[in-house]
Coordinates of C-alpha atoms in Angstrom, one line a residue:
X1 CA 106.5 -63.5 142.3
X2 CA 106.6 -66.4 139.5
X3 CA 110.1 -65.3 138.3
X4 CA 113.5 -64.1 139.2
X5 CA 115.3 -61.2 137.9
X6 CA 118.8 -62.7 137.0
X7 CA 121.9 -60.6 136.7
X8 CA 121.7 -59.3 133.3
X9 CA 118.0 -58.6 133.6
X10 CA 116.4 -61.4 131.7
X11 CA 114.1 -63.3 133.7
X12 CA 113.7 -66.8 134.8
X13 CA 111.0 -68.5 135.5
X14 CA 110.5 -70.3 139.0
X15 CA 107.8 -73.2 137.8
X16 CA 110.0 -75.1 135.5
X17 CA 111.1 -77.5 137.6
X18 CA 109.1 -76.6 141.1
X19 CA 107.5 -79.3 142.9
X20 CA 104.2 -77.6 144.5
X21 CA 101.8 -75.5 143.2
X22 CA 102.1 -71.6 143.1
X23 CA 100.1 -70.1 145.7
X24 CA 98.4 -68.0 142.9
X25 CA 96.8 -71.0 141.6
X26 CA 92.7 -71.2 141.4
X27 CA 91.1 -74.3 141.6
X28 CA 88.1 -72.6 141.2
X29 CA 88.3 -71.4 137.8
X30 CA 90.0 -74.9 136.4
X31 CA 86.8 -76.6 138.1
X32 CA 84.0 -74.0 137.0
X33 CA 85.8 -74.6 132.8
X34 CA 86.2 -78.0 133.3
X35 CA 82.0 -78.6 134.1
X36 CA 81.4 -76.2 131.7
X37 CA 82.7 -78.1 129.1
X38 CA 81.6 -81.1 130.2
X39 CA 78.1 -80.3 129.7
X40 CA 78.0 -78.0 126.9
X41 CA 79.4 -80.6 125.3
X42 CA 77.1 -83.8 126.2
X43 CA 74.2 -81.4 125.3
X44 CA 75.5 -80.8 122.3
X45 CA 76.3 -84.7 121.0
X46 CA 72.8 -85.3 122.4
X47 CA 71.0 -83.0 120.2
X48 CA 73.1 -83.9 117.2
X49 CA 71.9 -87.6 118.2
X50 CA 68.2 -86.3 118.4
X51 CA 68.7 -84.5 115.0
X52 CA 70.5 -87.3 113.3
X53 CA 67.5 -89.8 114.5
X54 CA 64.7 -87.3 113.7
X55 CA 66.5 -87.0 109.9
X56 CA 67.0 -90.7 109.1
X57 CA 68.4 -89.6 105.7
X58 CA 71.8 -89.8 107.4
X59 CA 74.0 -86.9 109.0
X60 CA 75.0 -84.4 106.6
X61 CA 78.8 -82.4 106.3
X62 CA 77.8 -80.0 109.0
X63 CA 77.0 -82.6 111.4
X64 CA 79.5 -85.0 111.0
X65 CA 82.1 -81.9 111.6
X66 CA 80.4 -80.4 114.6
X67 CA 79.9 -84.0 116.0
X68 CA 84.0 -84.3 115.5
X69 CA 84.5 -81.2 117.7
X70 CA 82.4 -82.1 119.8
X71 CA 83.9 -85.4 120.8
X72 CA 87.4 -84.0 120.4
X73 CA 86.6 -81.3 123.2
X74 CA 85.0 -83.8 125.1
X75 CA 88.3 -85.9 124.9
X76 CA 90.3 -83.1 125.8
X77 CA 88.4 -81.9 129.1
X78 CA 88.2 -84.9 130.1
X79 CA 92.3 -86.0 129.5
X80 CA 93.8 -82.9 130.6
X81 CA 91.6 -81.9 133.5
X82 CA 91.8 -84.8 136.0
X83 CA 96.1 -84.3 136.2
X84 CA 94.7 -80.6 137.3
X85 CA 92.5 -81.7 139.8
X86 CA 95.2 -84.1 141.2
X87 CA 98.1 -81.5 141.3
X88 CA 95.4 -78.9 143.6
X89 CA 94.4 -81.6 145.7
X90 CA 98.2 -82.4 146.4
X91 CA 99.7 -79.4 146.3
X92 CA 102.5 -80.7 144.0
X93 CA 103.1 -80.2 140.8
X94 CA 102.7 -81.7 137.6
X95 CA 106.6 -82.7 137.3
X96 CA 106.7 -83.3 141.1
X97 CA 103.2 -86.2 140.2
X98 CA 105.0 -87.4 137.4
X99 CA 108.8 -86.2 136.5
X100 CA 109.3 -84.7 132.8
X101 CA 107.6 -87.4 131.6
X102 CA 104.1 -86.1 132.8
X103 CA 105.1 -82.6 131.5
X104 CA 105.6 -83.6 128.5
X105 CA 102.3 -85.9 127.6
X106 CA 100.6 -83.2 129.2
X107 CA 101.8 -80.6 127.3
X108 CA 101.6 -82.8 124.0
X109 CA 98.1 -83.0 124.9
X110 CA 97.4 -79.7 125.3
X111 CA 98.9 -78.5 122.2
X112 CA 96.8 -81.9 120.0
X113 CA 93.9 -80.6 121.5
X114 CA 94.1 -77.0 120.7
X115 CA 95.0 -77.2 117.4
X116 CA 92.8 -80.5 116.3
X117 CA 89.7 -78.3 117.6
X118 CA 90.5 -75.1 115.5
X119 CA 91.5 -77.4 112.3
X120 CA 87.9 -78.6 112.7
X121 CA 86.5 -75.0 113.2
X122 CA 87.9 -74.0 110.0
X123 CA 87.0 -77.2 108.5
X124 CA 83.5 -76.2 109.3
X125 CA 84.2 -72.5 107.9
X126 CA 85.0 -73.9 104.6
X127 CA 82.6 -76.0 104.6
X128 CA 80.1 -73.3 105.3
X129 CA 81.7 -71.0 102.6
X130 CA 81.3 -73.6 99.7
X131 CA 77.3 -74.2 101.3
X132 CA 76.2 -71.0 101.0
X133 CA 78.7 -69.1 98.5
X134 CA 79.4 -71.9 96.3
X135 CA 75.9 -73.6 96.4
X136 CA 76.0 -75.3 93.1
X137 CA 79.9 -76.6 93.3
X138 CA 79.2 -78.1 97.0
X139 CA 76.3 -79.7 95.9
X140 CA 78.4 -81.6 93.2
X141 CA 81.5 -81.8 94.8
X142 CA 80.6 -82.1 98.3
X143 CA 79.9 -85.7 100.1
X144 CA 79.3 -86.8 103.8
X145 CA 82.3 -89.2 102.6
X146 CA 84.5 -85.4 102.7
X147 CA 83.8 -84.3 106.4
X148 CA 85.2 -88.1 107.6
X149 CA 88.0 -87.9 105.3
X150 CA 88.8 -84.2 106.3
X151 CA 88.5 -85.0 110.6
X152 CA 90.6 -88.2 109.4
X153 CA 93.5 -86.1 107.8
X154 CA 93.2 -83.4 110.9
X155 CA 93.9 -85.6 113.4
X156 CA 96.9 -87.0 111.3
X157 CA 98.5 -83.9 110.8
X158 CA 98.1 -82.7 114.5
X159 CA 99.5 -85.7 115.8
X160 CA 102.0 -85.6 113.3
X161 CA 102.7 -82.2 114.3
X162 CA 102.6 -82.3 118.0
X163 CA 104.9 -84.9 118.2
X164 CA 107.8 -82.7 116.5
X165 CA 109.2 -81.7 120.4
X166 CA 110.3 -85.4 121.1
X167 CA 111.7 -85.3 117.5
X168 CA 114.3 -82.7 118.9
X169 CA 112.2 -79.8 117.3
X170 CA 110.9 -78.1 120.5
X171 CA 110.3 -78.7 123.5
X172 CA 107.7 -78.5 126.5
X173 CA 108.0 -76.8 130.1
X174 CA 106.2 -76.0 132.8
X175 CA 104.2 -72.9 133.8
X176 CA 103.1 -71.2 136.4
X177 CA 100.9 -71.8 138.7
X178 CA 102.6 -75.8 138.1
X179 CA 99.1 -77.2 137.2
X180 CA 100.0 -76.9 132.8
X181 CA 102.5 -77.2 130.8
X182 CA 102.9 -76.2 127.0
X183 CA 105.2 -75.2 124.4
X184 CA 108.8 -73.6 125.7
X185 CA 108.3 -69.9 124.0
X186 CA 111.4 -68.8 125.8
X187 CA 114.4 -71.0 125.4
X188 CA 117.1 -68.3 124.7
X189 CA 120.5 -69.1 125.9
X190 CA 120.0 -72.7 125.7
X191 CA 121.1 -75.6 123.4
X192 CA 119.0 -75.7 119.9
X193 CA 117.5 -72.8 121.7
X194 CA 116.6 -71.2 117.9
X195 CA 115.2 -74.1 117.1
X196 CA 113.2 -74.5 120.1
X197 CA 111.6 -70.9 119.7
X198 CA 111.0 -71.7 115.9
X199 CA 108.4 -74.2 116.9
X200 CA 106.5 -71.9 119.2
X201 CA 106.7 -69.5 116.2
X202 CA 105.5 -72.5 113.6
X203 CA 102.6 -73.2 116.0
X204 CA 102.1 -69.4 116.6
X205 CA 102.0 -68.7 113.0
X206 CA 99.8 -71.7 112.0
X207 CA 97.1 -71.0 114.7
X208 CA 97.4 -67.0 113.1
X209 CA 96.5 -68.7 109.6
X210 CA 93.6 -70.3 110.6
X211 CA 92.4 -67.6 112.3
X212 CA 92.3 -65.7 109.5
X213 CA 90.7 -68.4 107.2
X214 CA 88.2 -69.1 109.7
X215 CA 87.3 -65.0 109.7
X216 CA 87.5 -65.0 106.1
X217 CA 85.6 -67.9 105.6
X218 CA 82.4 -66.8 108.0
X219 CA 82.7 -63.0 106.9
X220 CA 81.8 -64.6 103.5
X221 CA 79.0 -66.4 104.6
X222 CA 77.6 -63.7 106.7
X223 CA 78.1 -61.0 103.8
X224 CA 76.3 -63.9 101.5
X225 CA 73.0 -64.6 103.7
X226 CA 72.7 -60.5 104.3
X227 CA 72.4 -60.7 100.1
X228 CA 70.0 -63.4 100.4
X229 CA 68.1 -61.5 103.4
X230 CA 67.7 -58.7 101.6
X231 CA 66.8 -59.8 98.6
X232 CA 64.0 -62.5 100.0
X233 CA 62.5 -58.9 102.2
X234 CA 63.0 -57.4 98.9
X235 CA 60.6 -60.0 96.9
X236 CA 58.3 -60.1 99.8
X237 CA 57.4 -56.6 100.4
X238 CA 55.8 -56.6 97.3
X239 CA 53.6 -59.2 98.3
X240 CA 52.7 -58.5 101.6
X241 CA 50.4 -55.7 103.5
X242 CA 51.8 -53.1 105.2
X243 CA 50.2 -55.0 108.4
X244 CA 51.2 -57.9 107.6
X245 CA 54.9 -57.2 107.1
X246 CA 54.6 -55.0 110.4
X247 CA 53.0 -58.4 112.7
X248 CA 56.0 -60.1 111.1
X249 CA 58.6 -58.0 112.5
X250 CA 57.3 -57.6 115.8
X251 CA 56.5 -61.3 116.3
X252 CA 60.2 -62.0 114.8
X253 CA 59.3 -64.8 112.0
X254 CA 59.4 -65.1 108.4
X255 CA 60.4 -66.6 105.7
X256 CA 64.4 -65.3 105.6
X257 CA 63.8 -66.2 109.4
X258 CA 66.5 -69.5 108.7
X259 CA 69.2 -66.5 107.1
X260 CA 68.9 -64.6 109.9
X261 CA 69.5 -67.3 112.5
X262 CA 72.8 -68.7 110.5
X263 CA 73.3 -65.0 110.6
X264 CA 73.4 -64.5 114.3
X265 CA 75.3 -67.7 114.7
X266 CA 78.5 -67.1 112.5
X267 CA 79.0 -64.0 113.6
X268 CA 79.0 -65.0 117.3
X269 CA 81.1 -68.3 116.7
X270 CA 83.8 -65.8 114.5
X271 CA 83.4 -63.3 117.2
X272 CA 84.4 -65.7 120.0
X273 CA 87.0 -67.8 117.8
X274 CA 88.6 -64.8 117.4
X275 CA 88.4 -62.8 121.2
X276 CA 89.9 -66.3 122.6
X277 CA 92.7 -67.7 120.0
X278 CA 94.1 -64.5 119.2
X279 CA 95.4 -63.9 122.9
X280 CA 98.1 -67.0 122.9
X281 CA 98.7 -66.4 119.3
X282 CA 99.7 -62.7 120.1
X283 CA 101.5 -64.4 123.3
X284 CA 103.4 -66.8 121.0
X285 CA 104.9 -64.1 119.0
X286 CA 105.9 -61.7 121.6
X287 CA 107.4 -64.3 123.5
X288 CA 109.8 -65.3 120.6
X289 CA 110.6 -61.3 120.3
X290 CA 110.9 -60.4 123.7
X291 CA 109.9 -63.2 126.4
X292 CA 107.3 -62.0 129.3
X293 CA 109.1 -62.0 133.1
X294 CA 106.7 -64.4 134.7
X295 CA 104.1 -66.8 133.2
X296 CA 101.0 -64.7 134.4
X297 CA 100.7 -63.2 130.9
X298 CA 100.9 -66.6 129.3
X299 CA 98.4 -68.2 132.0
X300 CA 95.8 -65.7 131.4
X301 CA 96.3 -65.9 127.3
X302 CA 96.1 -69.7 128.0
X303 CA 92.9 -69.4 129.4
X304 CA 91.6 -67.9 126.6
X305 CA 92.0 -70.2 124.2
X306 CA 90.6 -73.1 126.8
X307 CA 87.6 -71.1 126.9
X308 CA 86.8 -71.6 123.2
X309 CA 86.2 -75.1 123.8
X310 CA 83.9 -74.3 126.3
X311 CA 81.8 -71.8 124.4
X312 CA 81.4 -73.7 121.0
X313 CA 78.8 -76.0 122.7
X314 CA 77.0 -73.9 124.9
X315 CA 76.5 -71.1 121.6
X316 CA 75.5 -74.0 119.3
X317 CA 72.6 -74.9 122.0
X318 CA 71.7 -71.5 122.6
X319 CA 71.3 -70.5 118.9
X320 CA 69.7 -73.8 117.9
X321 CA 65.8 -73.1 115.9
X322 CA 63.9 -73.8 118.8
X323 CA 66.0 -72.4 121.6
X324 CA 66.4 -69.5 119.9
X325 CA 63.2 -68.3 118.7
X326 CA 62.3 -68.6 122.2
X327 CA 64.7 -66.5 123.8
X328 CA 63.6 -63.9 120.8
X329 CA 59.9 -64.5 121.9
X330 CA 60.9 -63.2 125.2
X331 CA 62.7 -60.2 124.3
X332 CA 59.6 -59.3 121.6
X333 CA 57.0 -59.4 124.4
X334 CA 59.2 -57.3 127.1
X335 CA 60.9 -55.0 124.7
X336 CA 58.3 -54.3 121.8
X337 CA 56.0 -51.5 121.5
X338 CA 53.6 -53.8 120.9
X339 CA 50.4 -54.5 122.4
X340 CA 51.7 -58.0 122.8
X341 CA 50.6 -59.4 126.0
X342 CA 52.1 -62.6 126.6
X343 CA 55.1 -65.1 125.5
X344 CA 52.1 -67.6 123.4
X345 CA 51.0 -64.4 121.2
X346 CA 54.4 -63.8 120.4
X347 CA 56.1 -66.6 119.3
X348 CA 52.7 -67.8 117.2
X349 CA 54.0 -68.8 113.8
X350 CA 52.3 -66.6 110.6
X351 CA 51.5 -69.6 107.3
X352 CA 53.9 -68.5 104.4
X353 CA 53.0 -71.7 102.7
X354 CA 50.9 -69.6 100.3
X355 CA 54.1 -67.9 99.7
X356 CA 56.0 -70.6 99.1
X357 CA 54.1 -71.9 96.0
X358 CA 54.0 -68.6 94.9
X359 CA 57.7 -68.3 95.3
X360 CA 59.1 -71.1 94.7
X361 CA 62.6 -70.3 94.7
X362 CA 62.3 -68.6 98.4
X363 CA 61.2 -72.2 99.1
X364 CA 63.7 -73.9 97.4
X365 CA 66.5 -71.4 98.9
X366 CA 65.1 -72.0 102.5
X367 CA 65.8 -75.9 102.3
X368 CA 69.4 -75.4 101.7
X369 CA 69.6 -73.9 105.4
X370 CA 67.4 -76.7 107.0
X371 CA 70.1 -79.1 106.5
X372 CA 72.2 -77.0 109.5
X373 CA 71.2 -78.4 112.7
X374 CA 70.3 -75.6 114.5

């Protein structure tokens, strides 16, 4: 139980000023999330470093944004996790460890490292939409400096927005089990309660708009990639023999493989982002209308939200071209009906250089995808 039923039928959360970690708290979940986040983001940064060294021409706009996302997620994980571990180790809540100031700083960091990565993901979605759906505009107007300016603007906006509770527009409070603080989503009956709840509603609305923008942009890219892949398959079908097309289908390789790689990557990222972000956004709206009785639902929604920066680097790693091709070859070897016996045979890449020479438009279109480090 993490709430008390009042005489008027409303609830009062007992963790607001609690000095002990609620018995329902489980440190194992926090430890696993911390390790997965740190390892995943370090690996993503290592891969990006290798990619940049391999392509000496400099990082693309996409690479700069991905690097900013990984660094932001890593910094947030490293700053927010230690206080949680100390709370569990000493069985003391954040308020007990450092007073109300600790809770305020933790809540500030929580929304800062929640909002900034979401804005970066939105910027990445817009960048991909312009690069794939509007390549001419992208090549003329978008430069690497655009990514750096975008990151600076995102950090500045996030910092200013997250400082508003310190100026009286909104406030932070401790949530059960006493190991995290966040925006007070239920400030009814308090002085300036409407102003406090307005900040929570503003934050939820902003995140909801970002979710919609990411979904629309990535959906547009997925449609464009499907159209490109379909047109390339049609053109290749007129010059390739039926036997060769069948072998390429079994192996999972071909001239349109890059489009399929990015199609799968974008689809997975979009689904994970929506699934992880919606619960906390919905919780914010529900708390504004009719607050939850207790923090169990809020904690579940927050953990979903916290999974997004953990999953992002692992999706990026798993769906890198070399790793994804190997997984596809293993899957083809095990489950295809063809008489393929070994992974080496399945992973055999068929030479298509002659087709590139006959169809320079295809080669030029594929070069556009090589800028993305997957």
